[in-house]
Amino acid sequence: MRQSLAGLVAVAVLGWSAPAAAALDPASAPARPANDYADKADWLCWPGAIPNACDVDLTTTVVEPGGATHLEAFHAAKAAPIDCFYVYPTVSTDRGLLATMAKEPAELRVVEQQFARFGASCRLFAPLYRQYTLTALIAGMTGHPLEGGARPTTPYDDVRDAWTYYLAHANHGRGVVLIGHSQGSGMLTELIKREIDGKPARKRLVSAILMGTALDVPPGKLVGGAFKTVPLCQSKSETGCVIAYASFRDTSPPPADSRFGKSRDDAGMTAACVNPANLSGGEGALHAYLTAGDRAIAAGGSPPPVWSKGKTVSTPFVSLPGMLSARCASGSTGDYLAIHIAPDMRGGRTRDINGDVVFNGQVLKDWGLHLIDANLAMGNLVDIVADQGRAWTAARR
């Protein structure tokens, strides 16, 4: 029973998407009072705020081929030239249909895993929002959907309100990178469509990083589909562009019933794949920061391996130089980021990684490596944001 419940949690964290909300009747419930984002208690991360969920230990154990280890400290930027605005995936374990605005362990954990490390390249802003909860998704999956009179647009309305407050009170003409995963990517996709694409805020967009989603683009094109003027990124010096992908092992590509890798609307579009390890195309080395223990973004994933034979890894994160690479792949079942694992043949270092979704002892191949979409390319993305920030700032001089 414990394993089954954990599996449901892992599946539920992946199961929300913005199109699902759009299909609901906005008039089916009254609007809820808007959050006051002037209150820094409604933010997980805001520069100078105390407490601040982005002020966490990011120390990493680097495990070299052969098993030798050394520690890598994290250093936040002292004067970052740009900002990052993050919307987290479905993680809330609150009991209702919509999450409360309380800062709970699930929200704090996902910020640690997916966002805090960007502090090396940008100032960090991450609002709380009343997302659809794991509880609601699990209830629906088990045939007992919750009824709570929640307006379907509430999560998006919160994200839009937080964005509007940030622009008015903290941006001050700075460039900004939008970062999201899963439900968060869905919210940011809608935000770009409604508030940025073709609007004055477009000039502030350094880039958007939309992980664990299926972003529509016309086949073979860089722009069109979901966005009219925001193209896919092709280099680290390009700004005003988007990086989007969903990751799968190259030995286990998306099956026919995959939830990622293909257009949700099926209107002649494909799912965008931009390789953060090589924006110009082709294969590239991943600079991953994997969780060293069991602090994944949701319960129910596969357990962590022994990272280095005979050694205990006690830091929050682990890095495996030379072990992981990625390329964008296309097949009959979709377009995806194919993750290749090159095992250490000397035997001192783990030969595999965790991150698969497991239910009743079986890996759910239709989810791929969704749980670690962000971890797999974290180092690459932090470097890209730094390069894009310099390019955006230089262009404005």
PDB file of C-alpha atoms in Angstrom, residues 64-225:
ATOM      1  CA  GLU A  64      34.824  11.410 -10.648  1.00  0.00           C
ATOM      2  CA  PRO A  65      35.225   8.349 -12.874  1.00  0.00           C
ATOM      3  CA  GLY A  66      36.816   5.691 -10.699  1.00  0.00           C
ATOM      4  CA  GLY A  67      35.003   6.885  -7.577  1.00  0.00           C
ATOM      5  CA  ALA A  68      37.252   9.666  -6.273  1.00  0.00           C
ATOM      6  CA  THR A  69      35.241  12.462  -4.666  1.00  0.00           C
ATOM      7  CA  HIS A  70      35.654  16.108  -3.759  1.00  0.00           C
ATOM      8  CA  LEU A  71      33.324  18.849  -2.547  1.00  0.00           C
ATOM      9  CA  GLU A  72      32.069  21.745  -4.643  1.00  0.00           C
ATOM     10  CA  ALA A  73      30.796  24.821  -2.838  1.00  0.00           C
ATOM     11  CA  PHE A  74      28.062  27.057  -4.239  1.00  0.00           C
ATOM     12  CA  HIS A  75      28.623  30.791  -4.696  1.00  0.00           C
ATOM     13  CA  ALA A  76      25.710  33.127  -5.358  1.00  0.00           C
ATOM     14  CA  ALA A  77      26.256  36.134  -7.597  1.00  0.00           C
ATOM     15  CA  LYS A  78      26.980  39.289  -5.611  1.00  0.00           C
ATOM     16  CA  ALA A  79      25.552  41.648  -8.231  1.00  0.00           C
ATOM     17  CA  ALA A  80      23.561  39.650 -10.776  1.00  0.00           C
ATOM     18  CA  PRO A  81      22.659  41.792 -13.808  1.00  0.00           C
ATOM     19  CA  ILE A  82      19.298  40.110 -14.478  1.00  0.00           C
ATOM     20  CA  ASP A  83      16.419  38.416 -12.637  1.00  0.00           C
ATOM     21  CA  CYS A  84      14.856  34.950 -12.697  1.00  0.00           C
ATOM     22  CA  PHE A  85      11.130  34.370 -12.074  1.00  0.00           C
ATOM     23  CA  TYR A  86      10.180  30.768 -11.219  1.00  0.00           C
ATOM     24  CA  VAL A  87       6.881  28.864 -11.143  1.00  0.00           C
ATOM     25  CA  TYR A  88       7.104  25.418  -9.561  1.00  0.00           C
ATOM     26  CA  PRO A  89       5.422  22.149 -10.644  1.00  0.00           C
ATOM     27  CA  THR A  90       2.597  20.231  -8.951  1.00  0.00           C
ATOM     28  CA  VAL A  91       3.964  19.442  -5.504  1.00  0.00           C
ATOM     29  CA  SER A  92       1.423  20.618  -2.926  1.00  0.00           C
ATOM     30  CA  THR A  93       0.171  17.937  -0.527  1.00  0.00           C
ATOM     31  CA  ASP A  94      -2.584  20.180   0.870  1.00  0.00           C
ATOM     32  CA  ARG A  95      -5.901  18.359   1.313  1.00  0.00           C
ATOM     33  CA  GLY A  96      -8.077  20.557  -0.866  1.00  0.00           C
ATOM     34  CA  LEU A  97      -8.497  21.022  -4.594  1.00  0.00           C
ATOM     35  CA  LEU A  98      -6.284  24.097  -4.532  1.00  0.00           C
ATOM     36  CA  ALA A  99      -3.176  24.629  -2.447  1.00  0.00           C
ATOM     37  CA  THR A 100      -3.113  27.121   0.375  1.00  0.00           C
ATOM     38  CA  MET A 101      -0.571  29.919   0.493  1.00  0.00           C
ATOM     39  CA  ALA A 102       1.414  28.270   3.281  1.00  0.00           C
ATOM     40  CA  LYS A 103       5.114  27.532   2.775  1.00  0.00           C
ATOM     41  CA  GLU A 104       5.243  23.795   3.330  1.00  0.00           C
ATOM     42  CA  PRO A 105       8.041  21.211   2.923  1.00  0.00           C
ATOM     43  CA  ALA A 106       6.987  20.274  -0.633  1.00  0.00           C
ATOM     44  CA  GLU A 107       7.315  23.833  -1.937  1.00  0.00           C
ATOM     45  CA  LEU A 108      10.595  24.396  -0.077  1.00  0.00           C
ATOM     46  CA  ARG A 109      12.033  21.150  -1.443  1.00  0.00           C
ATOM     47  CA  VAL A 110      11.226  21.876  -5.074  1.00  0.00           C
ATOM     48  CA  VAL A 111      12.833  25.332  -4.855  1.00  0.00           C
ATOM     49  CA  GLU A 112      15.984  23.678  -3.513  1.00  0.00           C
ATOM     50  CA  GLN A 113      15.999  21.155  -6.357  1.00  0.00           C
ATOM     51  CA  GLN A 114      14.982  23.317  -9.305  1.00  0.00           C
ATOM     52  CA  PHE A 115      15.637  27.003  -8.679  1.00  0.00           C
ATOM     53  CA  ALA A 116      18.004  28.078  -5.890  1.00  0.00           C
ATOM     54  CA  ARG A 117      21.150  27.278  -7.910  1.00  0.00           C
ATOM     55  CA  PHE A 118      20.190  29.917 -10.496  1.00  0.00           C
ATOM     56  CA  GLY A 119      21.288  32.398  -7.833  1.00  0.00           C
ATOM     57  CA  ALA A 120      24.757  32.080  -9.370  1.00  0.00           C
ATOM     58  CA  SER A 121      23.447  33.968 -12.424  1.00  0.00           C
ATOM     59  CA  CYS A 122      20.410  36.056 -11.457  1.00  0.00           C
ATOM     60  CA  ARG A 123      18.338  37.558  -8.658  1.00  0.00           C
ATOM     61  CA  LEU A 124      15.676  35.068  -7.576  1.00  0.00           C
ATOM     62  CA  PHE A 125      11.909  35.596  -7.443  1.00  0.00           C
ATOM     63  CA  ALA A 126       9.487  32.716  -6.796  1.00  0.00           C
ATOM     64  CA  PRO A 127       5.864  33.353  -5.816  1.00  0.00           C
ATOM     65  CA  LEU A 128       3.621  30.968  -3.980  1.00  0.00           C
ATOM     66  CA  TYR A 129       0.429  30.256  -5.898  1.00  0.00           C
ATOM     67  CA  ARG A 130      -2.778  28.296  -5.355  1.00  0.00           C
ATOM     68  CA  GLN A 131      -1.941  25.419  -7.665  1.00  0.00           C
ATOM     69  CA  TYR A 132      -3.976  22.274  -8.235  1.00  0.00           C
ATOM     70  CA  THR A 133      -2.756  19.862  -5.575  1.00  0.00           C
ATOM     71  CA  LEU A 134      -1.406  16.339  -5.546  1.00  0.00           C
ATOM     72  CA  THR A 135      -4.367  15.473  -3.356  1.00  0.00           C
ATOM     73  CA  ALA A 136      -6.826  16.526  -6.049  1.00  0.00           C
ATOM     74  CA  LEU A 137      -4.965  14.663  -8.770  1.00  0.00           C
ATOM     75  CA  ILE A 138      -4.658  11.462  -6.753  1.00  0.00           C
ATOM     76  CA  ALA A 139      -8.357  11.653  -5.877  1.00  0.00           C
ATOM     77  CA  GLY A 140      -9.265  11.976  -9.528  1.00  0.00           C
ATOM     78  CA  MET A 141      -6.978   9.094 -10.514  1.00  0.00           C
ATOM     79  CA  THR A 142      -8.563   6.813  -7.947  1.00  0.00           C
ATOM     80  CA  GLY A 143     -12.115   7.618  -9.063  1.00  0.00           C
ATOM     81  CA  HIS A 144     -13.016   9.997  -6.222  1.00  0.00           C
ATOM     82  CA  PRO A 145     -12.630  13.518  -7.637  1.00  0.00           C
ATOM     83  CA  LEU A 146     -12.721  16.348  -5.138  1.00  0.00           C
ATOM     84  CA  GLU A 147     -15.389  18.993  -5.254  1.00  0.00           C
ATOM     85  CA  GLY A 148     -14.436  22.320  -3.812  1.00  0.00           C
ATOM     86  CA  GLY A 149     -15.827  25.087  -5.974  1.00  0.00           C
ATOM     87  CA  ALA A 150     -12.409  26.088  -7.264  1.00  0.00           C
ATOM     88  CA  ARG A 151     -12.305  28.441 -10.215  1.00  0.00           C
ATOM     89  CA  PRO A 152     -10.082  26.797 -12.873  1.00  0.00           C
ATOM     90  CA  THR A 153      -8.202  30.024 -13.558  1.00  0.00           C
ATOM     91  CA  THR A 154      -7.109  30.556  -9.937  1.00  0.00           C
ATOM     92  CA  PRO A 155      -3.542  29.171 -10.369  1.00  0.00           C
ATOM     93  CA  TYR A 156      -2.928  31.252 -13.477  1.00  0.00           C
ATOM     94  CA  ASP A 157      -4.508  34.351 -11.935  1.00  0.00           C
ATOM     95  CA  ASP A 158      -2.072  34.074  -9.011  1.00  0.00           C
ATOM     96  CA  VAL A 159       0.964  33.714 -11.290  1.00  0.00           C
ATOM     97  CA  ARG A 160      -0.174  36.679 -13.393  1.00  0.00           C
ATOM     98  CA  ASP A 161      -0.726  38.816 -10.286  1.00  0.00           C
ATOM     99  CA  ALA A 162       2.722  37.922  -8.913  1.00  0.00           C
ATOM    100  CA  TRP A 163       4.306  38.752 -12.273  1.00  0.00           C
ATOM    101  CA  THR A 164       2.482  42.088 -12.441  1.00  0.00           C
ATOM    102  CA  TYR A 165       3.629  42.996  -8.922  1.00  0.00           C
ATOM    103  CA  TYR A 166       7.219  41.992  -9.695  1.00  0.00           C
ATOM    104  CA  LEU A 167       7.273  44.139 -12.865  1.00  0.00           C
ATOM    105  CA  ALA A 168       5.861  47.156 -11.065  1.00  0.00           C
ATOM    106  CA  HIS A 169       7.934  46.996  -7.878  1.00  0.00           C
ATOM    107  CA  ALA A 170      11.169  45.041  -8.449  1.00  0.00           C
ATOM    108  CA  ASN A 171      12.079  44.856 -12.133  1.00  0.00           C
ATOM    109  CA  HIS A 172      13.177  48.474 -12.710  1.00  0.00           C
ATOM    110  CA  GLY A 173      13.981  47.797 -16.362  1.00  0.00           C
ATOM    111  CA  ARG A 174      16.066  44.669 -15.739  1.00  0.00           C
ATOM    112  CA  GLY A 175      16.051  41.622 -17.975  1.00  0.00           C
ATOM    113  CA  VAL A 176      14.268  38.542 -16.661  1.00  0.00           C
ATOM    114  CA  VAL A 177      14.393  34.795 -17.297  1.00  0.00           C
ATOM    115  CA  LEU A 178      11.174  32.823 -16.793  1.00  0.00           C
ATOM    116  CA  ILE A 179      11.747  29.327 -15.379  1.00  0.00           C
ATOM    117  CA  GLY A 180       9.103  26.626 -14.921  1.00  0.00           C
ATOM    118  CA  HIS A 181       8.498  22.900 -14.801  1.00  0.00           C
ATOM    119  CA  SER A 182       5.357  20.841 -15.506  1.00  0.00           C
ATOM    120  CA  GLN A 183       2.357  22.769 -14.080  1.00  0.00           C
ATOM    121  CA  GLY A 184       4.706  25.737 -13.701  1.00  0.00           C
ATOM    122  CA  SER A 185       5.672  25.546 -17.379  1.00  0.00           C
ATOM    123  CA  GLY A 186       2.006  25.484 -18.290  1.00  0.00           C
ATOM    124  CA  MET A 187       1.363  28.617 -16.251  1.00  0.00           C
ATOM    125  CA  LEU A 188       4.331  30.427 -17.796  1.00  0.00           C
ATOM    126  CA  THR A 189       3.301  29.392 -21.304  1.00  0.00           C
ATOM    127  CA  GLU A 190      -0.039  31.089 -20.695  1.00  0.00           C
ATOM    128  CA  LEU A 191       1.683  34.106 -19.143  1.00  0.00           C
ATOM    129  CA  ILE A 192       3.919  34.555 -22.179  1.00  0.00           C
ATOM    130  CA  LYS A 193       0.936  34.226 -24.531  1.00  0.00           C
ATOM    131  CA  ARG A 194      -1.202  36.746 -22.675  1.00  0.00           C
ATOM    132  CA  GLU A 195       1.195  39.207 -21.063  1.00  0.00           C
ATOM    133  CA  ILE A 196       4.513  39.114 -22.963  1.00  0.00           C
ATOM    134  CA  ASP A 197       4.315  37.908 -26.583  1.00  0.00           C
ATOM    135  CA  GLY A 198       3.852  41.035 -28.697  1.00  0.00           C
ATOM    136  CA  LYS A 199       3.472  43.212 -25.566  1.00  0.00           C
ATOM    137  CA  PRO A 200       5.784  45.845 -23.986  1.00  0.00           C
ATOM    138  CA  ALA A 201       7.105  43.284 -21.476  1.00  0.00           C
ATOM    139  CA  ARG A 202       8.598  41.364 -24.426  1.00  0.00           C
ATOM    140  CA  LYS A 203      11.658  43.642 -24.341  1.00  0.00           C
ATOM    141  CA  ARG A 204      12.410  42.483 -20.767  1.00  0.00           C
ATOM    142  CA  LEU A 205      12.437  38.786 -21.691  1.00  0.00           C
ATOM    143  CA  VAL A 206      15.988  37.441 -21.598  1.00  0.00           C
ATOM    144  CA  SER A 207      14.703  33.900 -22.136  1.00  0.00           C
ATOM    145  CA  ALA A 208      12.167  31.345 -20.928  1.00  0.00           C
ATOM    146  CA  ILE A 209      13.098  27.860 -19.677  1.00  0.00           C
ATOM    147  CA  LEU A 210      10.042  25.596 -19.886  1.00  0.00           C
ATOM    148  CA  MET A 211      10.898  22.093 -18.682  1.00  0.00           C
ATOM    149  CA  GLY A 212       8.738  18.985 -18.627  1.00  0.00           C
ATOM    150  CA  THR A 213       6.177  20.287 -21.075  1.00  0.00           C
ATOM    151  CA  ALA A 214       5.074  19.976 -24.696  1.00  0.00           C
ATOM    152  CA  LEU A 215       5.471  23.404 -26.269  1.00  0.00           C
ATOM    153  CA  ASP A 216       3.846  23.594 -29.699  1.00  0.00           C
ATOM    154  CA  VAL A 217       5.952  24.675 -32.695  1.00  0.00           C
ATOM    155  CA  PRO A 218       5.394  24.070 -36.416  1.00  0.00           C
ATOM    156  CA  PRO A 219       7.508  21.165 -37.741  1.00  0.00           C
ATOM    157  CA  GLY A 220      11.005  22.355 -38.621  1.00  0.00           C
ATOM    158  CA  LYS A 221      10.340  25.919 -37.447  1.00  0.00           C
ATOM    159  CA  LEU A 222      11.753  28.000 -34.604  1.00  0.00           C
ATOM    160  CA  VAL A 223       8.739  30.209 -34.013  1.00  0.00           C
ATOM    161  CA  GLY A 224       4.981  29.902 -34.331  1.00  0.00           C
ATOM    162  CA  GLY A 225       2.549  27.616 -32.603  1.00  0.00           C
TER     163      GLY A 225
END
